[in-house]
Amino acid sequence: MISVSFVIPLHNEEKNILLLIRRIVNFASNKKWNYEIIPVDDRSTDNTASLLKKISRENKRLNPVFRKKSSEEKGNTMGRALLEGTLKARGEFIIWTMGDLADDTSTYGKIIDKLETGFDLVFGSRYMPGGSRGNLDPLKAFLSSWGTLLAKVMFGVKVHDITNAFRGFRKNIIPELRLSSNGFSISPEFAIKAYLQGYKLGEVPTVYTNRVEGVSSFKLLKMIRSYLKLYLNLFYQYKIRRQIN
Ligand SMILES: Nc1nc2c(ncn2[C@@H]2O[C@H](COP(=O)(O)OP(=O)(O)OP(=O)(O)O)[C@@H](O)[C@H]2O)c(=O)[nH]1
Ligand SMILES: [Mg+2]
């Protein structure tokens, strides 16, 4: 039985993907984990897909997904990719880790250790003591801390970093949450819903590294708009409608 599934969202990461997979393989083999890696490519126009096809023929632990954009999908679809990879995953524990080498490999072990002590969702946290946002640019740092602060004020979520998609969780919590964000808002949506449904949230410190290679998919205004829309919807759904009913 597979115990850990790594799910990696990818869009045009030909310069990063091989190194990331090598790092995961080294880490998970050293730990003697029974693991699989599910890279989820979304319409990359570089060599990401062909590289994935080649290496997955050589390594049976790789189980890639190649998404085709459906007609109603617009813009960034990282959220959909992460969910699709998660549904395909066979592990008891899932780790979402980014395809641009942003996440510190040594955090994988800390996440799994914490999940094994009974937590349901464990964040790689840049903002808790011991964590660091590294060289993340100040505007993004502001936005990401603001996203976490607002979730604390509006919903009472107590962890320090919910906007980082880097996290691990028990696969069996996913169906009940009915996550629906297409893009980057999947990160706060997952955290807020899991908290409100009573799951046990934990965090471990991690050090973030800004991408060195490849092109960013980050769009500031779209991100702010989608976060606000998400938070207001969840507030209505969980705080107002439930009180009326
Ligand atoms: N499957 C999929 N992955 C995506 C999509 N957009 C971005 N990604 C991946 O999601 C991860 C995060 O995207 P990034 O472009 O790094 O976004 P960011 O971290 O906000 O910005 P930078 O790191 O500064 O570039 C990376 O692994 C991307 O390859 C998408 O539409 N589909
Ligand atoms: Mg990134």
PDB file of C-alpha atoms in Angstrom, residues 48-192:
ATOM      1  CA  THR A  48       7.562  19.868 -19.181  1.00  0.00           C
ATOM      2  CA  ALA A  49       5.146  17.269 -20.575  1.00  0.00           C
ATOM      3  CA  SER A  50       7.717  15.484 -22.733  1.00  0.00           C
ATOM      4  CA  LEU A  51      10.208  15.355 -19.850  1.00  0.00           C
ATOM      5  CA  LEU A  52       7.511  13.906 -17.612  1.00  0.00           C
ATOM      6  CA  LYS A  53       6.636  11.261 -20.177  1.00  0.00           C
ATOM      7  CA  LYS A  54      10.270  10.279 -20.517  1.00  0.00           C
ATOM      8  CA  ILE A  55      11.084  10.014 -16.802  1.00  0.00           C
ATOM      9  CA  SER A  56       7.843   8.268 -15.911  1.00  0.00           C
ATOM     10  CA  ARG A  57       8.789   5.463 -18.309  1.00  0.00           C
ATOM     11  CA  GLU A  58      11.984   5.028 -16.280  1.00  0.00           C
ATOM     12  CA  ASN A  59      10.520   5.373 -12.782  1.00  0.00           C
ATOM     13  CA  LYS A  60       7.358   3.502 -11.920  1.00  0.00           C
ATOM     14  CA  ARG A  61       6.734   5.632  -8.842  1.00  0.00           C
ATOM     15  CA  LEU A  62       5.855   8.501 -11.165  1.00  0.00           C
ATOM     16  CA  ASN A  63       2.254   8.652 -12.149  1.00  0.00           C
ATOM     17  CA  PRO A  64       1.766  11.903 -14.123  1.00  0.00           C
ATOM     18  CA  VAL A  65      -1.477  13.576 -15.122  1.00  0.00           C
ATOM     19  CA  PHE A  66      -1.727  15.654 -18.293  1.00  0.00           C
ATOM     20  CA  ARG A  67      -4.655  17.998 -18.039  1.00  0.00           C
ATOM     21  CA  LYS A  68      -6.510  19.433 -20.957  1.00  0.00           C
ATOM     22  CA  LYS A  69      -8.274  22.670 -20.295  1.00  0.00           C
ATOM     23  CA  SER A  70     -12.046  22.201 -20.470  1.00  0.00           C
ATOM     24  CA  SER A  71     -14.079  24.847 -22.267  1.00  0.00           C
ATOM     25  CA  GLU A  72     -15.329  26.533 -19.067  1.00  0.00           C
ATOM     26  CA  GLU A  73     -11.851  26.838 -17.525  1.00  0.00           C
ATOM     27  CA  LYS A  74     -10.123  30.179 -17.751  1.00  0.00           C
ATOM     28  CA  GLY A  75      -6.740  31.372 -16.505  1.00  0.00           C
ATOM     29  CA  ASN A  76      -4.745  29.656 -13.809  1.00  0.00           C
ATOM     30  CA  THR A  77      -5.992  26.190 -12.867  1.00  0.00           C
ATOM     31  CA  MET A  78      -3.501  25.179 -10.197  1.00  0.00           C
ATOM     32  CA  GLY A  79      -6.373  24.365  -7.802  1.00  0.00           C
ATOM     33  CA  ARG A  80      -8.036  22.018 -10.229  1.00  0.00           C
ATOM     34  CA  ALA A  81      -4.729  20.372 -10.989  1.00  0.00           C
ATOM     35  CA  LEU A  82      -4.008  19.774  -7.306  1.00  0.00           C
ATOM     36  CA  LEU A  83      -7.458  18.272  -6.772  1.00  0.00           C
ATOM     37  CA  GLU A  84      -7.234  16.067  -9.826  1.00  0.00           C
ATOM     38  CA  GLY A  85      -3.836  14.752  -8.721  1.00  0.00           C
ATOM     39  CA  THR A  86      -5.149  14.217  -5.189  1.00  0.00           C
ATOM     40  CA  LEU A  87      -8.129  12.216  -6.411  1.00  0.00           C
ATOM     41  CA  LYS A  88      -5.811   9.993  -8.394  1.00  0.00           C
ATOM     42  CA  ALA A  89      -3.411   9.550  -5.450  1.00  0.00           C
ATOM     43  CA  ARG A  90      -3.378   6.222  -3.613  1.00  0.00           C
ATOM     44  CA  GLY A  91      -1.516   7.365  -0.480  1.00  0.00           C
ATOM     45  CA  GLU A  92      -2.999   7.670   2.960  1.00  0.00           C
ATOM     46  CA  PHE A  93      -1.063  10.941   3.248  1.00  0.00           C
ATOM     47  CA  ILE A  94      -0.790  13.538   0.483  1.00  0.00           C
ATOM     48  CA  ILE A  95       1.848  16.252   0.184  1.00  0.00           C
ATOM     49  CA  TRP A  96       1.283  19.188  -2.151  1.00  0.00           C
ATOM     50  CA  THR A  97       4.634  20.616  -3.174  1.00  0.00           C
ATOM     51  CA  MET A  98       5.363  23.277  -5.807  1.00  0.00           C
ATOM     52  CA  GLY A  99       7.009  22.639  -9.148  1.00  0.00           C
ATOM     53  CA  ASP A 100       9.283  25.698  -9.000  1.00  0.00           C
ATOM     54  CA  LEU A 101      11.469  24.366  -6.153  1.00  0.00           C
ATOM     55  CA  ALA A 102       9.918  26.820  -3.690  1.00  0.00           C
ATOM     56  CA  ASP A 103       9.584  24.273  -0.889  1.00  0.00           C
ATOM     57  CA  ASP A 104      12.262  22.994   1.437  1.00  0.00           C
ATOM     58  CA  THR A 105      12.589  19.217   0.987  1.00  0.00           C
ATOM     59  CA  SER A 106      13.428  18.619   4.645  1.00  0.00           C
ATOM     60  CA  THR A 107       9.959  19.847   5.618  1.00  0.00           C
ATOM     61  CA  TYR A 108       8.379  16.719   4.040  1.00  0.00           C
ATOM     62  CA  GLY A 109       9.526  14.591   6.960  1.00  0.00           C
ATOM     63  CA  LYS A 110       8.253  17.047   9.555  1.00  0.00           C
ATOM     64  CA  ILE A 111       4.841  17.177   7.861  1.00  0.00           C
ATOM     65  CA  ILE A 112       4.457  13.393   7.806  1.00  0.00           C
ATOM     66  CA  ASP A 113       5.660  13.063  11.424  1.00  0.00           C
ATOM     67  CA  LYS A 114       3.015  15.521  12.515  1.00  0.00           C
ATOM     68  CA  LEU A 115       0.252  13.856  10.480  1.00  0.00           C
ATOM     69  CA  GLU A 116       1.189  10.557  12.096  1.00  0.00           C
ATOM     70  CA  THR A 117       0.578  12.028  15.536  1.00  0.00           C
ATOM     71  CA  GLY A 118      -3.077  12.586  14.609  1.00  0.00           C
ATOM     72  CA  PHE A 119      -3.268  15.899  12.725  1.00  0.00           C
ATOM     73  CA  ASP A 120      -5.470  16.003   9.614  1.00  0.00           C
ATOM     74  CA  LEU A 121      -3.891  18.922   7.750  1.00  0.00           C
ATOM     75  CA  VAL A 122      -0.361  20.226   8.352  1.00  0.00           C
ATOM     76  CA  PHE A 123       0.927  23.413   6.719  1.00  0.00           C
ATOM     77  CA  GLY A 124       4.472  24.181   5.687  1.00  0.00           C
ATOM     78  CA  SER A 125       4.581  27.520   7.492  1.00  0.00           C
ATOM     79  CA  ARG A 126       6.811  30.451   6.572  1.00  0.00           C
ATOM     80  CA  TYR A 127       5.438  32.674   9.296  1.00  0.00           C
ATOM     81  CA  MET A 128       5.544  30.551  12.448  1.00  0.00           C
ATOM     82  CA  PRO A 129       8.632  30.672  14.666  1.00  0.00           C
ATOM     83  CA  GLY A 130      11.472  28.849  12.908  1.00  0.00           C
ATOM     84  CA  GLY A 131       9.966  29.387   9.444  1.00  0.00           C
ATOM     85  CA  SER A 132      11.075  31.963   6.896  1.00  0.00           C
ATOM     86  CA  ARG A 133       9.713  33.564   3.784  1.00  0.00           C
ATOM     87  CA  GLY A 134      13.266  33.569   2.481  1.00  0.00           C
ATOM     88  CA  ASN A 135      13.599  35.836  -0.527  1.00  0.00           C
ATOM     89  CA  LEU A 136       9.864  36.061  -1.279  1.00  0.00           C
ATOM     90  CA  ASP A 137       9.189  39.539  -2.585  1.00  0.00           C
ATOM     91  CA  PRO A 138       7.684  41.966  -0.019  1.00  0.00           C
ATOM     92  CA  LEU A 139       4.427  42.574  -1.919  1.00  0.00           C
ATOM     93  CA  LYS A 140       3.675  38.854  -2.103  1.00  0.00           C
ATOM     94  CA  ALA A 141       4.687  38.466   1.512  1.00  0.00           C
ATOM     95  CA  PHE A 142       2.208  41.190   2.442  1.00  0.00           C
ATOM     96  CA  LEU A 143      -0.572  39.543   0.450  1.00  0.00           C
ATOM     97  CA  SER A 144       0.087  36.117   1.883  1.00  0.00           C
ATOM     98  CA  SER A 145       0.184  37.322   5.485  1.00  0.00           C
ATOM     99  CA  TRP A 146      -2.925  39.403   4.888  1.00  0.00           C
ATOM    100  CA  GLY A 147      -4.761  36.312   3.561  1.00  0.00           C
ATOM    101  CA  THR A 148      -3.940  34.428   6.736  1.00  0.00           C
ATOM    102  CA  LEU A 149      -4.808  37.334   9.034  1.00  0.00           C
ATOM    103  CA  LEU A 150      -8.191  37.840   7.406  1.00  0.00           C
ATOM    104  CA  ALA A 151      -9.004  34.143   7.837  1.00  0.00           C
ATOM    105  CA  LYS A 152      -8.169  34.490  11.518  1.00  0.00           C
ATOM    106  CA  VAL A 153     -10.411  37.518  11.964  1.00  0.00           C
ATOM    107  CA  MET A 154     -13.338  36.238   9.875  1.00  0.00           C
ATOM    108  CA  PHE A 155     -13.292  32.532  10.743  1.00  0.00           C
ATOM    109  CA  GLY A 156     -10.958  32.039  13.719  1.00  0.00           C
ATOM    110  CA  VAL A 157      -8.347  29.948  11.856  1.00  0.00           C
ATOM    111  CA  LYS A 158      -5.344  29.921  14.156  1.00  0.00           C
ATOM    112  CA  VAL A 159      -2.374  28.736  12.084  1.00  0.00           C
ATOM    113  CA  HIS A 160       0.216  31.174  10.696  1.00  0.00           C
ATOM    114  CA  ASP A 161       0.312  30.482   6.950  1.00  0.00           C
ATOM    115  CA  ILE A 162      -2.705  29.279   4.985  1.00  0.00           C
ATOM    116  CA  THR A 163      -1.888  30.925   1.663  1.00  0.00           C
ATOM    117  CA  ASN A 164       1.099  28.681   1.009  1.00  0.00           C
ATOM    118  CA  ALA A 165      -0.121  25.683  -1.003  1.00  0.00           C
ATOM    119  CA  PHE A 166       2.683  23.593   0.491  1.00  0.00           C
ATOM    120  CA  ARG A 167       1.041  21.208   2.979  1.00  0.00           C
ATOM    121  CA  GLY A 168       0.309  17.606   3.839  1.00  0.00           C
ATOM    122  CA  PHE A 169      -2.985  15.998   4.797  1.00  0.00           C
ATOM    123  CA  ARG A 170      -4.932  12.777   5.163  1.00  0.00           C
ATOM    124  CA  LYS A 171      -6.516  11.940   1.852  1.00  0.00           C
ATOM    125  CA  ASN A 172      -9.794  10.924   3.471  1.00  0.00           C
ATOM    126  CA  ILE A 173     -10.654  14.501   4.535  1.00  0.00           C
ATOM    127  CA  ILE A 174     -10.903  15.723   0.936  1.00  0.00           C
ATOM    128  CA  PRO A 175     -14.384  14.547  -0.228  1.00  0.00           C
ATOM    129  CA  GLU A 176     -16.307  16.244   2.592  1.00  0.00           C
ATOM    130  CA  LEU A 177     -14.697  19.632   1.936  1.00  0.00           C
ATOM    131  CA  ARG A 178     -16.007  19.965  -1.629  1.00  0.00           C
ATOM    132  CA  LEU A 179     -13.198  22.279  -2.678  1.00  0.00           C
ATOM    133  CA  SER A 180     -14.060  24.314  -5.724  1.00  0.00           C
ATOM    134  CA  SER A 181     -11.375  26.976  -6.353  1.00  0.00           C
ATOM    135  CA  ASN A 182      -9.842  26.794  -9.801  1.00  0.00           C
ATOM    136  CA  GLY A 183      -6.631  28.631  -9.074  1.00  0.00           C
ATOM    137  CA  PHE A 184      -4.409  29.757  -6.218  1.00  0.00           C
ATOM    138  CA  SER A 185      -7.375  30.338  -3.844  1.00  0.00           C
ATOM    139  CA  ILE A 186      -7.474  26.592  -3.316  1.00  0.00           C
ATOM    140  CA  SER A 187      -4.917  27.116  -0.530  1.00  0.00           C
ATOM    141  CA  PRO A 188      -7.020  29.322   1.780  1.00  0.00           C
ATOM    142  CA  GLU A 189     -10.248  27.567   0.765  1.00  0.00           C
ATOM    143  CA  PHE A 190      -8.860  24.209   1.887  1.00  0.00           C
ATOM    144  CA  ALA A 191      -7.572  25.640   5.162  1.00  0.00           C
ATOM    145  CA  ILE A 192     -10.721  27.552   6.112  1.00  0.00           C
TER     146      ILE A 192
END
